[in-house]
């Protein structure tokens, strides 16, 4: 890609991964980008690299601006390999002894990823590095979303290089929020739901801390997707809203089915929810990707999960989703289970056990129907939908 000068002497050097569709289990229907940045000051500084397979493309982009050997410093805000995978190739090209700035945990984690004796310069939280006209400030953001994560802030330009935070898996021709508008928000929301939801309490603390520090921010440059320049506070406010997880009058009915009985139950529950004015989403686990479902769960007040009983247990896709959702620790949900069965019927009990572990409020013991729902069974599903509706704001 041709570098883009985002402000005077600071360049976006990202690569666009148009064709990636699975990012460690997260569906990326519209690809992603890996953003790297170059600051041309008295000390020329590269912030983050890209995935290993794009390292040569990054080096080619740098070469359009300067000879890569002229880079004085490299900053690694985060060890995950979509940002560090290109480091070995880049360091080899610019000079293995180039100072490599990272957090203390970054030093530890980069050392475990790469057996290289690089010139590590671990930084303290709040540590500064003068580049000449500009000064970088490093802000540790531990567990957002790895122990090594940090932000790099340029006070002279009021730019926050935010690593994964505020990013989106989106590959497009647009580079800035004002070029894409509202259409970027579903991507930012999905990114938050699948990558950062687990760390919501830390995000709220971080936003509070940044606000107390009085950091002026004109531009947020994440390592994925577009740059926020028109209205950086929009994505910060969205992060606060998503982290707060205030439940809406919205319910997500998530299910799988073998011979359509659990499906008929799901549809009856959704119908009742709709009749009660609830924004109800019906999501079949073999039609909807888990990363899209968790995005819908993010602001829902109710999570209703249905599974047939198979081999005395849950349908495998239901187990998969429950495991995924449990790891992301969504909060403030009411919940209910349902499902059809032939003879033993353990699924509802097993789903409820998972709900208990997730600290969801189980508002009904669950609805089980043997074999195929009859009118009485459908009435029970309607009643369950109405009960869920009454529990929502
Ligand atoms: Fe984009 Fe945590 O890596």
PDB file of C-alpha atoms and ligand atoms in Angstrom, residues 23-24 32-34 78-83 144-146 148-149 163-165 169 191 195 223-224, ligand 1:
ATOM      1  CA  UNK A  23      -9.255 -14.557  12.609  1.00  0.00           C
ATOM      2  CA  UNK A  24      -8.550 -17.148  15.299  1.00  0.00           C
ATOM      3  CA  UNK A  32      -9.021  -6.663   8.277  1.00  0.00           C
ATOM      4  CA  UNK A  33      -5.997  -4.385   8.258  1.00  0.00           C
ATOM      5  CA  UNK A  34      -2.781  -4.443  10.260  1.00  0.00           C
ATOM      6  CA  UNK A  78       1.476  -5.444  21.699  1.00  0.00           C
ATOM      7  CA  UNK A  79       3.029  -8.873  21.243  1.00  0.00           C
ATOM      8  CA  UNK A  80       0.204 -10.718  19.474  1.00  0.00           C
ATOM      9  CA  UNK A  81       1.562 -11.905  16.177  1.00  0.00           C
ATOM     10  CA  UNK A  82      -0.742  -9.931  13.906  1.00  0.00           C
ATOM     11  CA  UNK A  83       1.395  -6.972  15.065  1.00  0.00           C
ATOM     12  CA  UNK A 144      -6.386  -4.839  27.207  1.00  0.00           C
ATOM     13  CA  UNK A 145      -6.154  -7.306  25.912  1.00  0.00           C
ATOM     14  CA  UNK A 146      -2.838  -9.046  26.642  1.00  0.00           C
ATOM     15  CA  UNK A 148       1.916  -6.719  27.359  1.00  0.00           C
ATOM     16  CA  UNK A 149      -0.486  -4.228  25.784  1.00  0.00           C
ATOM     17  CA  UNK A 163      -2.952  -0.952  19.547  1.00  0.00           C
ATOM     18  CA  UNK A 164      -6.011  -3.250  19.415  1.00  0.00           C
ATOM     19  CA  UNK A 165      -8.288  -0.924  21.393  1.00  0.00           C
ATOM     20  CA  UNK A 169     -11.739  -5.921  11.572  1.00  0.00           C
ATOM     21  CA  UNK A 191     -14.575  -6.236  17.644  1.00  0.00           C
ATOM     22  CA  UNK A 195     -12.035  -9.248  21.852  1.00  0.00           C
ATOM     23  CA  UNK A 223      -3.813  -1.303  14.794  1.00  0.00           C
ATOM     24  CA  UNK A 224      -6.874  -2.553  12.886  1.00  0.00           C
TER      25      UNK A 224
HETATM   26 FE1  LIG B   1      -4.642  -7.396  16.858  1.00  0.00          FE
HETATM   27 FE2  LIG B   1      -4.347  -8.650  20.046  1.00  0.00          FE
HETATM   28  O1  LIG B   1      -3.940  -8.420  18.223  1.00  0.00           O
END
